[in-house]
Each structure stands twice: as structure tokens, then as C-alpha cells.
XYZ file of C-alpha atoms in Angstrom:
555
model
C 14.340 24.428 5.821
C 10.727 23.253 6.028
C 8.306 21.774 3.542
C 4.524 21.478 3.395
C 2.959 18.047 2.944
C -0.700 17.193 2.323
C -2.414 13.842 2.828
C -5.809 13.020 1.324
C -7.652 9.934 2.600
C -10.297 8.910 0.048
C -12.630 6.675 2.023
C -15.884 4.969 1.169
C -17.902 7.416 3.243
C -15.743 10.537 3.561
C -12.684 12.236 2.088
C -10.281 13.792 4.586
C -7.445 16.268 4.150
C -4.509 17.121 6.411
C -1.948 19.787 5.539
C 1.153 20.062 7.716
C 4.431 21.947 7.743
C 7.422 19.728 8.549
C 10.560 21.408 9.888
C 14.079 20.013 9.568
C 13.936 18.894 13.212
C 10.744 16.930 12.413
C 8.592 19.445 14.268
C 5.099 19.314 12.736
C 2.643 22.196 12.517
C -0.887 21.391 11.371
C -2.008 24.002 8.854
C -5.421 22.616 7.888
C -7.734 19.659 8.457
C -10.934 19.120 6.481
C -13.502 16.354 6.029
C -16.285 16.042 3.483
C -18.839 13.238 3.378
C -19.150 12.136 -0.257
C -20.555 8.584 0.028
C -18.218 7.357 -2.707
C -19.369 3.787 -2.113
C -23.089 4.533 -2.149
C -24.850 1.805 -4.130
C -21.549 0.275 -5.222
C -21.429 -2.940 -3.229
C -24.426 -4.404 -5.054
C -23.273 -3.398 -8.546
C -19.460 -3.281 -8.051
C -19.440 0.106 -9.784
C -19.227 3.633 -8.444
C -22.153 5.727 -9.619
C -21.505 8.724 -11.911
C -22.836 10.980 -9.163
C -20.418 9.519 -6.568
C -17.492 9.868 -8.969
C -18.403 13.501 -9.625
C -18.735 14.270 -5.893
C -15.444 12.571 -5.078
C -13.493 14.285 -7.869
C -14.908 17.689 -6.913
C -13.901 17.314 -3.266
C -10.435 16.066 -4.226
C -10.007 19.112 -6.492
C -11.078 21.476 -3.712
C -8.781 19.802 -1.193
C -5.872 19.919 -3.651
C -6.502 23.658 -4.096
C -6.488 24.129 -0.323
C -3.203 22.229 -0.036
C -1.589 24.257 -2.815
C -2.863 27.430 -1.180
C -0.763 26.535 1.846
C 2.241 25.941 -0.408
C 2.174 22.130 -0.366
C 5.102 20.747 -2.360
C 3.748 17.190 -2.119
C 0.156 15.937 -2.093
C -0.424 12.221 -1.473
C -3.889 10.713 -2.005
C -4.726 7.167 -0.892
C -7.985 5.422 -1.832
C -9.493 2.483 0.053
C -12.368 0.009 -0.287
C -14.818 1.892 -2.530
C -12.208 2.636 -5.186
C -10.336 -0.617 -4.579
C -13.343 -2.795 -5.390
C -14.987 -0.727 -8.129
C -14.859 -2.130 -11.653
C -14.813 1.446 -12.980
C -12.162 2.750 -10.600
C -9.957 3.941 -13.475
C -12.725 6.341 -14.467
C -12.566 7.912 -11.003
C -8.755 7.962 -10.904
C -8.559 9.618 -14.325
C -11.179 12.216 -13.397
C -9.306 13.129 -10.189
C -6.075 13.314 -12.199
C -7.748 15.671 -14.671
C -9.693 17.868 -12.226
C -7.424 17.869 -9.166
C -4.036 17.339 -10.778
C -3.115 14.585 -8.318
C -2.469 10.867 -8.583
C -4.701 8.567 -6.540
C -2.851 5.628 -5.030
C -5.160 2.640 -4.466
C -4.007 0.536 -1.518
C -4.864 -3.021 -0.474
C -6.823 -3.882 2.667
C -3.755 -5.064 4.627
C -1.810 -1.959 3.576
C -4.735 0.166 4.755
C -4.598 -1.703 8.083
C -0.855 -1.076 8.384
C -1.253 2.651 7.809
C -4.153 2.863 10.270
C -2.013 1.118 12.877
C 0.792 3.608 12.226
C -1.617 6.498 12.644
C -3.265 5.302 15.845
C -0.287 3.702 17.593
C 1.912 6.755 17.008
C -0.505 8.803 19.074
C -0.667 6.623 22.179
C 1.668 5.222 24.794
C 1.037 1.471 24.788
C 3.745 0.586 27.296
C 3.762 -3.176 27.710
C 0.172 -3.590 26.464
C -0.834 -5.635 23.458
C -3.616 -3.723 21.717
C -6.439 -4.854 19.470
C -7.340 -2.044 17.051
C -10.652 -2.053 15.150
C -11.255 0.479 12.375
C -14.698 0.427 10.753
C -14.894 2.283 7.457
C -17.668 2.532 4.933
C -16.587 -0.488 2.897
C -14.143 -2.466 5.013
C -13.110 -3.144 8.585
C -9.436 -3.357 9.489
C -8.313 -5.391 12.499
C -4.814 -5.185 13.930
C -3.130 -6.636 17.006
C 0.115 -4.969 17.938
C 2.506 -3.730 20.613
C 4.856 -0.774 20.914
C 7.269 -2.825 18.776
C 4.888 -3.218 15.825
C 1.908 -5.236 14.618
C 1.376 -8.990 14.978
C -2.008 -9.432 13.246
C -2.999 -7.390 10.195
C -6.410 -8.174 8.661
C -8.958 -6.484 6.415
C -12.559 -7.694 6.151
C -15.217 -6.808 3.581
C -17.493 -5.438 6.272
C -18.285 -1.729 6.369
C -20.957 0.654 7.622
C -22.133 1.637 4.136
C -21.728 -1.878 2.730
C -23.973 -3.480 5.382
C -26.440 -0.597 5.589
C -27.014 -0.663 1.815
C -27.433 -4.425 1.833
C -29.621 -4.824 4.942
C -30.792 -1.506 6.448
C -31.771 0.552 3.396
C -34.986 1.819 5.004
C -36.037 4.814 7.142
C -38.131 2.512 9.339
C -37.122 0.956 12.672
C -35.066 -2.237 12.456
C -36.555 -5.412 13.884
C -34.550 -7.552 16.335
C -34.824 -10.426 13.838
C -33.223 -8.405 11.029
C -30.433 -7.141 13.279
C -29.768 -10.715 14.408
C -29.587 -11.788 10.755
C -26.985 -9.097 10.068
C -24.991 -10.154 13.123
C -24.983 -13.729 11.805
C -23.584 -12.423 8.508
C -20.858 -10.486 10.329
C -19.932 -13.516 12.429
C -19.589 -15.685 9.326
C -17.235 -13.206 7.641
C -15.280 -12.312 10.777
C -14.847 -15.776 12.330
C -11.354 -16.485 10.910
C -10.110 -13.049 11.973
C -11.674 -13.350 15.421
C -9.882 -16.667 15.943
C -6.537 -15.089 14.965
C -7.139 -12.230 17.393
C -7.991 -14.587 20.245
C -4.915 -16.705 19.537
C -2.717 -13.611 19.588
C -4.326 -12.234 22.723
C -4.747 -8.587 23.722
C -4.833 -6.409 26.838
C -6.784 -3.426 25.527
C -9.101 -2.617 22.617
C -8.907 0.565 20.566
C -11.369 1.810 17.966
C -10.890 4.351 15.182
C -12.773 6.007 12.295
C -16.025 7.934 12.294
C -18.472 5.113 13.021
C -16.799 3.996 16.233
C -16.214 7.569 17.423
C -19.877 8.374 16.773
C -21.019 5.296 18.690
C -18.694 6.291 21.532
C -20.377 9.701 21.758
C -23.851 8.144 21.733
C -22.931 5.622 24.454
C -21.311 8.367 26.537
C -24.531 10.407 26.382
C -26.623 7.325 27.080
C -24.649 6.442 30.206
C -24.313 10.047 31.325
C -20.511 10.345 31.287
C -17.641 10.051 28.847
C -16.190 6.948 30.397
C -18.820 4.336 31.092
C -16.629 2.357 33.480
C -13.158 2.571 34.999
C -10.361 1.870 32.544
C -8.386 -1.296 33.057
C -4.928 -0.988 34.555
C -2.570 -0.585 32.835
C -4.227 1.472 30.064
C -3.057 3.451 27.064
C -2.602 7.180 27.215
C -5.159 8.303 24.618
C -6.044 11.979 24.796
C -9.666 12.686 23.958
C -10.675 9.020 23.751
C -13.930 7.669 25.152
C -13.954 4.290 26.852
C -17.252 2.414 26.863
C -18.417 -1.074 27.720
C -19.662 -3.677 25.262
C -22.693 -4.171 27.515
C -23.612 -0.475 27.212
C -23.110 -0.578 23.435
C -25.544 -3.497 23.288
C -28.223 -1.435 25.044
C -27.631 1.570 22.784
C -27.966 -0.629 19.689
C -31.359 -1.864 20.913
C -32.443 1.753 21.392
C -31.253 2.815 17.921
C -33.003 -0.128 16.247
C -36.339 0.896 17.753
C -36.125 4.401 16.241
C -37.009 5.456 12.698
C -34.281 7.293 10.806
C -35.465 10.832 11.563
C -35.617 10.146 15.312
C -32.260 8.387 15.140
C -30.755 11.616 13.829
C -31.888 13.392 17.010
C -30.253 10.979 19.470
C -27.803 12.879 21.733
C -24.233 12.386 20.540
C -25.312 11.219 17.076
C -23.736 12.737 13.967
C -26.930 13.267 11.907
C -25.066 12.560 8.649
C -24.191 9.081 9.944
C -27.615 8.115 11.267
C -28.536 6.147 8.136
C -25.392 3.962 8.272
C -24.751 3.806 12.021
C -26.551 0.488 12.518
C -24.438 -1.188 9.851
C -21.316 -0.088 11.711
C -22.832 -0.934 15.087
C -23.606 -4.493 13.936
C -19.933 -4.967 12.990
C -18.524 -3.488 16.187
C -20.889 -5.192 18.620
C -20.607 -8.579 16.934
C -16.809 -8.509 16.748
C -16.416 -7.347 20.353
C -18.655 -10.245 21.395
C -16.714 -12.702 19.238
C -13.359 -11.824 20.822
C -14.956 -11.460 24.276
C -13.845 -7.860 24.740
C -15.472 -6.028 27.643
C -14.683 -2.444 26.621
C -13.161 -0.299 23.896
C -11.433 3.121 23.806
C -11.932 5.412 20.829
C -9.197 7.270 18.927
C -9.559 10.278 16.637
C -6.465 9.187 14.705
C -6.548 6.869 11.705
C -5.504 6.426 8.090
C -4.900 10.130 7.434
C -2.407 10.318 10.295
C -0.889 7.011 9.206
C -0.150 8.466 5.755
C 1.641 11.377 7.443
C 3.656 9.159 9.782
C 4.611 6.844 6.926
C 5.810 9.872 4.948
C 7.899 11.127 7.854
C 9.519 7.764 8.477
C 10.502 7.423 4.836
C 12.052 10.878 4.532
C 14.553 10.942 7.370
C 17.722 8.863 7.764
C 16.735 7.521 11.150
C 16.224 4.133 12.716
C 12.481 4.600 12.279
C 12.975 5.238 8.565
C 14.931 2.032 8.215
C 12.089 0.172 9.911
C 9.570 1.770 7.542
C 11.616 0.763 4.523
C 11.925 -2.746 5.883
C 8.137 -3.045 5.720
C 8.451 -3.061 1.937
C 11.588 -5.176 1.808
C 10.292 -7.644 4.385
C 7.075 -8.027 2.402
C 9.053 -8.764 -0.791
C 11.369 -11.279 0.891
C 8.482 -13.059 2.595
C 6.794 -13.579 -0.772
C 10.061 -14.706 -2.373
C 10.742 -17.240 0.362
C 7.158 -18.501 0.291
C 7.759 -19.346 -3.382
C 11.094 -21.091 -2.651
C 13.059 -18.578 -4.714
C 16.684 -19.183 -5.661
C 18.178 -16.568 -3.342
C 21.712 -16.381 -4.766
C 20.551 -15.875 -8.341
C 17.754 -13.468 -7.377
C 19.950 -11.166 -5.297
C 22.866 -11.285 -7.737
C 20.498 -10.410 -10.591
C 19.170 -7.528 -8.489
C 22.728 -6.286 -7.894
C 23.535 -6.347 -11.611
C 20.233 -4.685 -12.556
C 20.898 -1.858 -10.110
C 24.440 -1.421 -11.450
C 22.960 -1.042 -14.954
C 20.438 1.448 -13.569
C 23.227 3.520 -11.995
C 25.519 3.368 -15.022
C 22.744 4.534 -17.365
C 21.814 7.307 -14.960
C 25.413 8.555 -14.969
C 25.340 8.525 -18.762
C 22.187 10.657 -18.704
C 20.091 7.948 -20.400
C 17.324 8.176 -17.783
C 16.288 10.513 -14.962
C 14.556 8.010 -12.681
C 15.337 8.253 -8.967
C 15.382 6.014 -5.909
C 11.733 4.982 -6.070
C 12.183 3.424 -9.511
C 15.517 1.946 -8.413
C 13.806 0.293 -5.488
C 10.992 -1.142 -7.636
C 13.576 -2.537 -10.056
C 15.386 -4.264 -7.194
C 12.180 -5.858 -5.914
C 11.153 -7.003 -9.406
C 14.595 -8.600 -9.796
C 14.295 -10.428 -6.479
C 10.869 -11.786 -7.502
C 11.405 -12.292 -11.238
C 11.718 -16.102 -11.097
C 9.165 -16.909 -8.368
C 6.808 -18.238 -11.056
C 8.971 -21.370 -11.291
C 7.293 -22.306 -7.994
C 4.315 -23.272 -10.172
C 5.964 -24.187 -13.481
C 9.118 -23.274 -15.357
C 7.191 -23.003 -18.594
C 5.998 -19.387 -18.910
C 7.147 -18.793 -15.340
C 7.223 -15.048 -16.004
C 3.432 -15.091 -16.350
C 3.097 -17.021 -13.102
C 5.386 -14.473 -11.428
C 3.174 -11.634 -12.672
C 0.034 -13.314 -11.327
C 1.562 -14.091 -7.928
C 2.949 -10.578 -7.435
C -0.192 -8.842 -8.682
C -2.438 -10.853 -6.366
C -0.274 -10.711 -3.244
C -0.974 -8.228 -0.458
C 2.485 -6.646 -0.469
C 2.653 -4.244 2.459
C 4.039 -0.751 2.071
C 3.063 -0.508 -1.623
C 0.154 1.038 -3.446
C -1.565 -0.734 -6.354
C 0.415 1.113 -9.021
C 3.762 0.163 -7.485
C 2.688 -3.486 -7.263
C 1.526 -3.311 -10.888
C 4.916 -1.958 -11.978
C 6.850 -4.641 -10.068
C 4.635 -7.376 -11.510
C 4.982 -6.099 -15.084
C 8.749 -5.662 -14.873
C 8.971 -9.292 -13.710
C 6.596 -10.359 -16.498
C 8.768 -8.862 -19.254
C 12.109 -10.130 -17.920
C 12.241 -12.853 -20.612
C 10.563 -11.637 -23.769
C 8.148 -9.198 -25.314
C 7.908 -5.418 -25.474
C 5.478 -3.831 -22.977
C 2.715 -2.099 -24.923
C -0.432 -0.167 -24.114
C -2.640 -2.745 -25.830
C -1.524 -5.532 -23.464
C -4.269 -6.175 -20.848
C -1.716 -6.281 -18.016
C -0.662 -2.690 -18.895
C -4.210 -1.308 -18.966
C -4.139 0.227 -15.470
C -0.876 2.121 -16.046
C -0.654 5.586 -17.561
C 1.790 6.599 -20.303
C 4.676 7.504 -17.986
C 4.212 4.348 -15.902
C 4.285 2.204 -19.063
C 7.520 3.925 -20.081
C 8.975 3.172 -16.666
C 8.036 -0.507 -17.012
C 9.816 -0.679 -20.369
C 13.014 0.883 -19.010
C 13.150 -1.235 -15.851
C 12.233 -4.448 -17.677
C 15.000 -3.785 -20.219
C 17.552 -3.568 -17.405
C 16.223 -6.672 -15.644
C 16.284 -8.656 -18.890
C 19.973 -7.843 -19.461
C 20.784 -8.521 -15.790
C 19.138 -11.927 -16.098
C 21.423 -12.672 -19.048
C 24.447 -11.535 -17.010
C 23.799 -14.416 -14.594
C 22.713 -16.922 -17.217
C 24.656 -19.740 -15.519
C 23.275 -18.868 -12.043
C 26.884 -19.098 -10.775
C 27.492 -15.413 -10.048
C 30.476 -15.298 -12.395
C 30.059 -11.615 -13.305
C 31.391 -9.731 -10.300
C 30.545 -6.255 -11.582
C 29.836 -4.360 -14.792
C 30.742 -1.113 -16.515
C 28.794 0.593 -19.282
C 30.023 3.168 -21.731
C 28.460 4.817 -24.749
C 30.138 5.359 -28.088
C 28.961 7.724 -30.804
C 29.271 7.549 -34.609
C 27.837 5.009 -34.703
C 25.950 5.125 -31.414
C 26.299 1.935 -29.363
C 26.693 0.753 -25.758
C 29.678 -1.325 -24.614
C 28.869 -3.482 -21.597
C 32.011 -4.640 -19.788
C 31.608 -7.839 -17.744
C 34.164 -7.982 -14.921
C 34.979 -11.629 -14.189
C 37.881 -13.991 -13.682
C 36.001 -16.683 -15.666
C 35.422 -17.021 -19.405
C 31.684 -16.201 -19.122
C 30.715 -17.452 -22.583
C 27.227 -18.267 -21.322
C 26.831 -14.777 -19.827
C 28.035 -13.052 -23.015
C 25.569 -15.161 -24.949
C 22.888 -14.243 -22.382
C 23.476 -10.525 -22.921
C 23.349 -10.918 -26.703
C 20.081 -12.819 -26.539
C 18.504 -10.549 -23.909
C 19.409 -7.180 -25.411
C 16.344 -6.699 -27.649
C 14.262 -4.628 -25.220
C 17.320 -2.643 -24.089
C 18.112 -1.725 -27.694
C 14.448 -0.852 -28.341
C 14.314 1.477 -25.308
C 17.739 3.127 -25.640
C 17.820 3.028 -29.456
C 21.337 1.650 -29.872
C 23.061 -1.776 -30.064
C 24.471 -3.362 -26.894
C 27.830 -5.136 -27.170
C 29.367 -7.277 -24.389
C 33.052 -7.766 -23.536
C 34.845 -9.485 -20.628
C 37.775 -8.138 -18.597
C 39.639 -9.508 -15.555
C 38.945 -7.862 -12.158
C 42.630 -6.935 -11.753
C 42.399 -4.618 -14.749
C 39.538 -2.479 -13.474
C 38.334 -1.011 -10.200
C 35.346 -2.850 -8.770
C 32.245 -1.101 -7.469
C 32.019 -0.522 -3.737
C 28.868 -2.642 -3.644
C 29.413 -6.336 -4.143
C 26.968 -9.236 -4.335
C 26.065 -10.962 -1.118
C 26.930 -14.554 -0.394
C 24.498 -17.436 -0.417
C 22.724 -16.248 2.706
C 19.702 -14.851 0.915
C 20.252 -11.607 2.802
C 19.155 -8.242 1.516
C 20.417 -7.258 -1.884
C 23.629 -5.234 -1.869
C 21.943 -2.698 -4.083
C 19.412 -1.850 -1.375
C 18.089 1.674 -1.760
C 19.375 3.817 1.124
C 16.386 6.126 1.036
C 13.123 6.701 -0.820
C 13.621 10.239 -2.020
C 11.264 11.472 -4.762
C 11.930 10.679 -8.384
C 14.732 12.688 -9.976
């Protein structure tokens, strides 16, 4: 049985669509590929707001692409937005308009997450062998830099340097560009990119790859300038990159001088130039040339693959029960554990709380009290692991510190909404009822706010179940009684657990608000009841025993 999947990449300059049919054997057939230049970030980087015209253009294209995808029978449409939407103060206006006109949810991703997906897209289409590759992707609003091997990435960086961003700030003129102005822009790029360039040089690389429209356009112009598609012999060994153009930094430098001497209209006529990119090409060229010089790279090979393909690969890896899928899941889990460890979290308590929260999740699902699936289960687990990391700063109001740390961390593998949900679930693990009027809930829609309330209710009870931090509650059972309606929570333990019973009683307010019935706790000995097959881990700080085996869609 096959299914049709669509990926929409909402970039600062262009919006791209890919529609594919995926067979059970993972065979992929491309059904459609489209690209529309919308200039979503036009004028934004000075005002930090998308213009009404840009929002209208972007929403219209998204609606058309969604119609195309549905016309091919797409049963899932995923839309990721990058720098222009990420940085806009009025991004919710755009997201809501796309939701209304296209009927799709826009997932805003961080710069490092964008870099990870780009690396997935490009590296999955080449044979790196034993090479360590430096990948540069220049978008309209940001530039992603990755160093990786066939085993994965080693450096993952995102810089606020983009072709539209720099062109709007420095080259917003149809006239030729003076050498002095171009040198000024290069100085700006060097200042921003210096820390990243040092990391790249420390990591080392054998080859350089370039992706996205700006670099591919420059590759075509250089190829025409030099008279052939490959300006110089490729180094040995080299990646297998079908359709790529390899060109030298020295030749790029000469082409940049030529482009600077031309007014905009003549620039559009340069052989190999995409006329729609002529007004922003020098902004992108300043980034590429400067960074190649900073890391002392002699040549670069272009790739047609990028974020759109990365979204597809990420989807494939998450859907199948393969080794690759496990590695894709571990991106999210590894990111969570790295943050937890950086904050010196109490591993035993965190993972035991996660286990108990997931047991509550499963018990309530069996009772028909919620219909959430594995995605929500996974977010609950991660919120439980991170719920106390705020004590790293101060125990007083540590839930607020936890929210701030999670919300402002570049957690890889997650979009902004998922991070927002994790942060809010951790925030409400002690007290309060999540409400629309709370500023921290402002970016979540009605269903997402409901999900926060449900997951936070479970985490709050789970926290009470390990009130002593001694792991005394080995497992739980939950049953529902009618007339009157109430929930009986059975704590399975060979200890007295007075503190845990007290913890449940004092932490049941949100649970009772959400599920509209009292929660009563009782204790039984393990010998009198069958324990769950999952059991808490020991004090190793290893992965939670309630780890989600897959990331299937919500029930």
C-alpha cells in the first residue's frame, strides 16, 4: 500500500513544493515539483515585519501548492518555514492566513534545525565515502553551515546572513556596485561569520558543497564565464554529485568583479544568470566568496538538493521501523538529553517521572479519556525529562526558568510549536491552569492549548508520584468509577508511600479540571498486582523506559 506525501519549503525568497508517492518498499516516485518566487522577506529585515503584500503572496502560493498536493491525493502535507517567518514579529498573522486559505499548518523551525534538514537533503543524495564535507546553504534570510561525514554532522550552524537580507541592507539600487561598497559588505560578513569559520577550520574538511538557488545560480554564471561546467579538475577523492557544477573560488572572485560593474538590467542578461535573482545575487555572492576565503576553500561543488528534500528524507526515516528511523528519532532524544545534562538534571527523578507520566497517558488512553497518539506521548516524555531543569538557575519558580531555557534552546528535530508545547507542559508541572490569556500560550491555537492542559495535568500528577525522589512507586494502575464519577489511582509499591499519596492529592487540581472528576490514590503491594512490562531505568540516566517506539501520526 502506498501513500502520497507533500513537502512545502517556505523560504525567504521562494516557496517550493514536492509531491511524492511512497511505496511500502520505500520506493519513491516524484509526482510534482514546483517553485514560486514570493520574496516573503522583502523589506522585513529592516522593520522585523513581513509586509501585507508579502503575506498575501505567500499565503496564495501556499494555497495553490496545497491544492496541487491534494489533487495528487496527498494524505499528508508538511510545511516548514525558515528565516523570514522565524524572525518576523507578525509571523502569527502569516501562519493564521495560511491556515485559513490553504488549510495547512506552518511549522516554524530554528536555524540549526533548518541546517540539519538541509544536511539530510544534500547528504542523502551523494556518496561521501571517507570525505568530510563542508556544506554551505545560502538562503534569502540566513546561511546554514554544516560539516559532516557519511556518519552524520559534526558542525551545525545558522548565521543571519542571506541574499535578500544583505541586498536590502546594502545593494538596494539598480546601479553598479563600487569596489568600496562590496568590500564594506564583505567586512560585515566576516564579522558575523568569524566564529563559524573558526569552528569549520577546527573541524576540517576535504570537500565543499553548496546548495540553494543563490549558489546554483552563481555556479551557472561561473561555468559560462569560464567556458565549461567544471572550472578545474575535481579533487580526488570527490563526492558523486549528479548534475553538480564545481568551480574555483578564484573564478568566483572574477565573476563577482564583473557583476559589480554592471547595472541591474545588464546583470539580468549575463549568461547563466536567473533574471529573477539578479537583484539579490550580489548579496549572496558576498556571503559565499567571503566565507570561502575565510575557511581557505579553493573550490565548491553545487547541489540541487536542499531543505525540501531534507523534509522528505526526515519523513521517511521517521515512518519506517528501521535503523535509520531509530537514528532520526535519536536526533530529538539526543537533543533533549544534551539540554538536560547541560543543566545538571537529576536523572533518576526525571526519567522515573517520565515513566509514570507515560503510564498515566496510556491508562487514560485505554479508558477512552483522550485520543492523543505517539507524537503527544513523545512530547510528554520530553517535558517530563526537562521539567526540573530550571533548578539549575534557582529552585524558586524553577518551572518558569525551565520554560525559558526550553523555549530559547535550539532543540534539533523539533519545530517551534513542538518546542512551545514542551516548554509549556514543563511550566505548568507545579501550579496554574494553562489559559489563552497567558502570554506564554499566545502562539498556540485552541487544540494545542488543550493538548498542553492534558499533558501538563499528567506531568503534575507524575511529579507527585515521585515526591520523595526515591522511585518508590514502581508502577500505577488507573480505573474509572461512575455514580459518582471518579478516578482511582493505584500506586504499586512495597513502601508506605505517604509522601507520594500526599503528592498526588496536592497535585491533582489540573487533572480534575481537565478530566472533570476527582482523583483518589491508594497503595497496593507489587505481589498483589501484575506489573507493567516497562519498568523504570536505574540510576544510569539512560533513555526513559517509556520511549516512544515510533512517531506515527496523532490518533
